[in-house]
PDB file of C-alpha atoms in Angstrom:
ATOM      1  CA  MET A  51     114.477 133.481 101.670  1.00  0.00           C
ATOM      2  CA  ARG A  52     117.457 132.843  99.396  1.00  0.00           C
ATOM      3  CA  LEU A  53     117.636 129.231 100.575  1.00  0.00           C
ATOM      4  CA  LYS A  54     113.950 128.738  99.798  1.00  0.00           C
ATOM      5  CA  ASN A  55     114.413 130.211  96.290  1.00  0.00           C
ATOM      6  CA  LEU A  56     117.475 128.020  95.740  1.00  0.00           C
ATOM      7  CA  LEU A  57     115.610 124.879  96.839  1.00  0.00           C
ATOM      8  CA  THR A  58     112.682 125.797  94.579  1.00  0.00           C
ATOM      9  CA  ALA A  59     115.057 126.249  91.626  1.00  0.00           C
ATOM     10  CA  VAL A  60     116.778 122.915  92.336  1.00  0.00           C
ATOM     11  CA  ALA A  61     113.423 121.132  92.606  1.00  0.00           C
ATOM     12  CA  ALA A  62     112.295 122.660  89.298  1.00  0.00           C
ATOM     13  CA  ALA A  63     115.538 121.548  87.634  1.00  0.00           C
ATOM     14  CA  LEU A  64     115.025 117.998  88.903  1.00  0.00           C
ATOM     15  CA  VAL A  65     111.479 117.922  87.536  1.00  0.00           C
ATOM     16  CA  VAL A  66     112.708 119.109  84.127  1.00  0.00           C
ATOM     17  CA  THR A  67     115.523 116.532  84.173  1.00  0.00           C
ATOM     18  CA  ALA A  68     113.134 113.724  85.167  1.00  0.00           C
ATOM     19  CA  GLY A  69     110.782 114.747  82.365  1.00  0.00           C
ATOM     20  CA  THR A  70     113.659 114.629  79.908  1.00  0.00           C
ATOM     21  CA  LEU A  71     114.599 111.124  81.045  1.00  0.00           C
ATOM     22  CA  VAL A  72     111.061 109.890  80.480  1.00  0.00           C
ATOM     23  CA  VAL A  73     110.956 111.385  76.973  1.00  0.00           C
ATOM     24  CA  ALA A  74     114.331 109.880  76.079  1.00  0.00           C
ATOM     25  CA  SER A  75     113.485 106.379  77.270  1.00  0.00           C
ATOM     26  CA  PRO A  76     115.442 103.432  75.820  1.00  0.00           C
ATOM     27  CA  ALA A  77     112.369 102.231  73.912  1.00  0.00           C
ATOM     28  CA  GLN A  78     112.474 105.446  71.905  1.00  0.00           C
ATOM     29  CA  ALA A  79     116.263 105.604  71.581  1.00  0.00           C
ATOM     30  CA  VAL A  80     116.709 102.148  70.015  1.00  0.00           C
ATOM     31  CA  ASP A  81     115.846 101.307  66.420  1.00  0.00           C
ATOM     32  CA  CYS A  82     114.187  97.905  66.171  1.00  0.00           C
ATOM     33  CA  ASP A  83     115.544  95.443  63.641  1.00  0.00           C
ATOM     34  CA  HIS A  84     112.473  93.235  64.053  1.00  0.00           C
ATOM     35  CA  VAL A  85     108.891  93.985  65.130  1.00  0.00           C
ATOM     36  CA  TRP A  86     106.190  91.350  65.574  1.00  0.00           C
ATOM     37  CA  TYR A  87     102.633  91.291  66.878  1.00  0.00           C
ATOM     38  CA  THR A  88     100.564  88.520  68.402  1.00  0.00           C
ATOM     39  CA  ASP A  89      98.482  86.649  65.840  1.00  0.00           C
ATOM     40  CA  GLU A  90      95.051  88.257  65.850  1.00  0.00           C
ATOM     41  CA  SER A  91      93.527  85.608  63.589  1.00  0.00           C
ATOM     42  CA  ASP A  92      93.174  83.131  66.465  1.00  0.00           C
ATOM     43  CA  SER A  93      89.680  82.589  67.851  1.00  0.00           C
ATOM     44  CA  ILE A  94      90.278  84.562  71.043  1.00  0.00           C
ATOM     45  CA  GLY A  95      87.122  86.616  71.105  1.00  0.00           C
ATOM     46  CA  SER A  96      88.113  89.861  69.413  1.00  0.00           C
ATOM     47  CA  VAL A  97      90.819  91.541  67.386  1.00  0.00           C
ATOM     48  CA  ASP A  98      91.452  93.995  70.232  1.00  0.00           C
ATOM     49  CA  GLN A  99      93.694  91.634  72.175  1.00  0.00           C
ATOM     50  CA  GLY A 100      97.311  92.244  71.334  1.00  0.00           C
ATOM     51  CA  GLY A 101     100.962  92.286  72.096  1.00  0.00           C
ATOM     52  CA  ARG A 102     104.000  93.705  70.371  1.00  0.00           C
ATOM     53  CA  LEU A 103     107.647  92.640  70.382  1.00  0.00           C
ATOM     54  CA  CYS A 104     110.506  94.885  69.274  1.00  0.00           C
ATOM     55  CA  PHE A 105     114.010  93.401  69.020  1.00  0.00           C
ATOM     56  CA  ALA A 106     117.225  95.298  68.247  1.00  0.00           C
ATOM     57  CA  GLU A 107     120.132  92.938  67.569  1.00  0.00           C
ATOM     58  CA  HIS A 108     122.873  95.396  68.534  1.00  0.00           C
ATOM     59  CA  GLY A 109     122.704  95.345  72.332  1.00  0.00           C
ATOM     60  CA  ASP A 110     120.067  92.573  72.356  1.00  0.00           C
ATOM     61  CA  TYR A 111     117.312  95.061  73.250  1.00  0.00           C
ATOM     62  CA  VAL A 112     113.900  93.444  73.732  1.00  0.00           C
ATOM     63  CA  PHE A 113     110.731  95.474  74.326  1.00  0.00           C
ATOM     64  CA  LEU A 114     107.557  93.480  75.001  1.00  0.00           C
ATOM     65  CA  ALA A 115     104.340  95.503  75.186  1.00  0.00           C
ATOM     66  CA  ASP A 116     100.749  94.717  76.099  1.00  0.00           C
ATOM     67  CA  TYR A 117      98.651  97.350  74.387  1.00  0.00           C
ATOM     68  CA  ASP A 118      95.082  96.240  75.161  1.00  0.00           C
ATOM     69  CA  ALA A 119      93.121  96.329  78.420  1.00  0.00           C
ATOM     70  CA  ASP A 120      91.486  92.970  77.802  1.00  0.00           C
ATOM     71  CA  GLY A 121      92.558  90.755  80.711  1.00  0.00           C
ATOM     72  CA  TYR A 122      95.236  89.027  78.620  1.00  0.00           C
ATOM     73  CA  SER A 123      98.971  89.226  79.334  1.00  0.00           C
ATOM     74  CA  VAL A 124     101.612  89.029  76.635  1.00  0.00           C
ATOM     75  CA  VAL A 125     104.321  86.439  77.289  1.00  0.00           C
ATOM     76  CA  LEU A 126     107.651  86.103  75.507  1.00  0.00           C
ATOM     77  CA  ASP A 127     109.896  83.045  75.766  1.00  0.00           C
ATOM     78  CA  VAL A 128     113.412  83.465  74.338  1.00  0.00           C
ATOM     79  CA  PHE A 129     115.225  80.263  73.314  1.00  0.00           C
ATOM     80  CA  MET A 130     118.558  79.304  71.813  1.00  0.00           C
ATOM     81  CA  ASP A 131     117.186  77.826  68.589  1.00  0.00           C
ATOM     82  CA  GLY A 132     119.616  74.940  68.036  1.00  0.00           C
ATOM     83  CA  THR A 133     119.363  73.494  71.549  1.00  0.00           C
ATOM     84  CA  GLY A 134     115.903  74.652  72.576  1.00  0.00           C
ATOM     85  CA  GLN A 135     117.379  76.029  75.820  1.00  0.00           C
ATOM     86  CA  LEU A 136     115.021  78.589  77.390  1.00  0.00           C
ATOM     87  CA  LEU A 137     117.124  81.699  78.027  1.00  0.00           C
ATOM     88  CA  TYR A 138     114.469  83.877  79.669  1.00  0.00           C
ATOM     89  CA  THR A 139     110.792  84.821  79.806  1.00  0.00           C
ATOM     90  CA  LEU A 140     109.166  88.261  79.929  1.00  0.00           C
ATOM     91  CA  ARG A 141     105.516  89.030  80.742  1.00  0.00           C
ATOM     92  CA  ALA A 142     103.719  92.320  80.062  1.00  0.00           C
ATOM     93  CA  ALA A 143     100.425  92.427  81.917  1.00  0.00           C
ATOM     94  CA  GLY A 144      97.970  95.237  81.304  1.00  0.00           C
ATOM     95  CA  ALA A 145      97.475  97.902  78.683  1.00  0.00           C
ATOM     96  CA  GLY A 146     100.556 100.066  78.367  1.00  0.00           C
ATOM     97  CA  ASP A 147     102.840  97.706  80.303  1.00  0.00           C
ATOM     98  CA  VAL A 148     106.246  97.350  78.646  1.00  0.00           C
ATOM     99  CA  GLN A 149     108.863  94.867  79.845  1.00  0.00           C
ATOM    100  CA  THR A 150     112.453  95.180  78.656  1.00  0.00           C
ATOM    101  CA  ALA A 151     115.698  93.239  78.542  1.00  0.00           C
ATOM    102  CA  ASN A 152     119.096  94.031  77.045  1.00  0.00           C
ATOM    103  CA  ALA A 153     122.683  92.788  77.019  1.00  0.00           C
ATOM    104  CA  GLY A 154     123.853  95.451  79.449  1.00  0.00           C
ATOM    105  CA  ASP A 155     121.228  95.114  82.188  1.00  0.00           C
ATOM    106  CA  GLY A 156     123.294  92.627  84.207  1.00  0.00           C
ATOM    107  CA  ILE A 157     120.709  89.817  84.152  1.00  0.00           C
ATOM    108  CA  ALA A 158     121.893  86.346  83.142  1.00  0.00           C
ATOM    109  CA  PHE A 159     121.030  85.316  79.573  1.00  0.00           C
ATOM    110  CA  HIS A 160     119.839  88.809  78.507  1.00  0.00           C
ATOM    111  CA  ASN A 161     123.164  89.087  76.656  1.00  0.00           C
ATOM    112  CA  LEU A 162     122.095  86.734  73.865  1.00  0.00           C
ATOM    113  CA  PRO A 163     124.640  84.525  72.123  1.00  0.00           C
ATOM    114  CA  GLU A 164     125.520  85.249  68.492  1.00  0.00           C
ATOM    115  CA  VAL A 165     123.483  82.306  67.139  1.00  0.00           C
ATOM    116  CA  ASN A 166     119.930  81.724  65.949  1.00  0.00           C
ATOM    117  CA  ILE A 167     117.518  82.916  68.644  1.00  0.00           C
ATOM    118  CA  ARG A 168     113.867  81.813  68.703  1.00  0.00           C
ATOM    119  CA  PHE A 169     111.230  84.206  70.064  1.00  0.00           C
ATOM    120  CA  ARG A 170     107.859  82.719  71.073  1.00  0.00           C
ATOM    121  CA  MET A 171     105.212  85.333  71.914  1.00  0.00           C
ATOM    122  CA  TYR A 172     101.622  84.627  72.927  1.00  0.00           C
ATOM    123  CA  LEU A 173      98.650  85.914  74.901  1.00  0.00           C
ATOM    124  CA  THR A 174      97.366  84.269  78.052  1.00  0.00           C
ATOM    125  CA  LYS A 175      95.089  84.931  80.981  1.00  0.00           C
ATOM    126  CA  SER A 176      94.166  83.020  84.088  1.00  0.00           C
ATOM    127  CA  GLY A 177      92.684  79.677  83.128  1.00  0.00           C
ATOM    128  CA  SER A 178      93.588  79.842  79.432  1.00  0.00           C
ATOM    129  CA  GLY A 179      96.410  78.350  77.444  1.00  0.00           C
ATOM    130  CA  PRO A 180      98.499  80.274  74.935  1.00  0.00           C
ATOM    131  CA  VAL A 181      96.543  82.050  72.189  1.00  0.00           C
ATOM    132  CA  GLY A 182      97.637  84.263  69.311  1.00  0.00           C
ATOM    133  CA  GLU A 183     101.038  82.570  69.321  1.00  0.00           C
ATOM    134  CA  VAL A 184     103.771  83.656  66.930  1.00  0.00           C
ATOM    135  CA  THR A 185     107.308  82.267  66.665  1.00  0.00           C
ATOM    136  CA  HIS A 186     110.229  83.882  64.857  1.00  0.00           C
ATOM    137  CA  VAL A 187     113.860  82.847  64.520  1.00  0.00           C
ATOM    138  CA  VAL A 188     116.533  85.534  64.182  1.00  0.00           C
ATOM    139  CA  ASN A 189     120.213  85.100  63.382  1.00  0.00           C
ATOM    140  CA  ASN A 190     121.537  87.310  66.175  1.00  0.00           C
ATOM    141  CA  ASP A 191     124.714  88.373  64.408  1.00  0.00           C
ATOM    142  CA  HIS A 192     125.261  91.884  65.806  1.00  0.00           C
TER     143      HIS A 192
END
């Protein structure tokens, strides 16, 4: 009986800990230096289609979110601005999907160089080209 009570207590503690980890996710713990949205003025059918990009220079945190269930995915291409070299691409597909990258995640090119970085974000779905495209250049100096 004691073992069962102990296991129940441990399981409850794990559930509480897991809940705490979800609440304290990196997206909430990082302050964004830059926030951009896909361009809703394009002729893409409705203003409900959208994506959001949050970039924090310190740590090179990137959060790409698709926040509409409309069949479109949000794509982000990250380039070194001077050379045009594509560093990486993220795709968030489906309402509520968030894709992330940061300098410490161990993936090549997520640790961005301290130069001008160009972010190209757009919406796409099967059979369509890029729509709602926005491009921003940031001097990544942190």
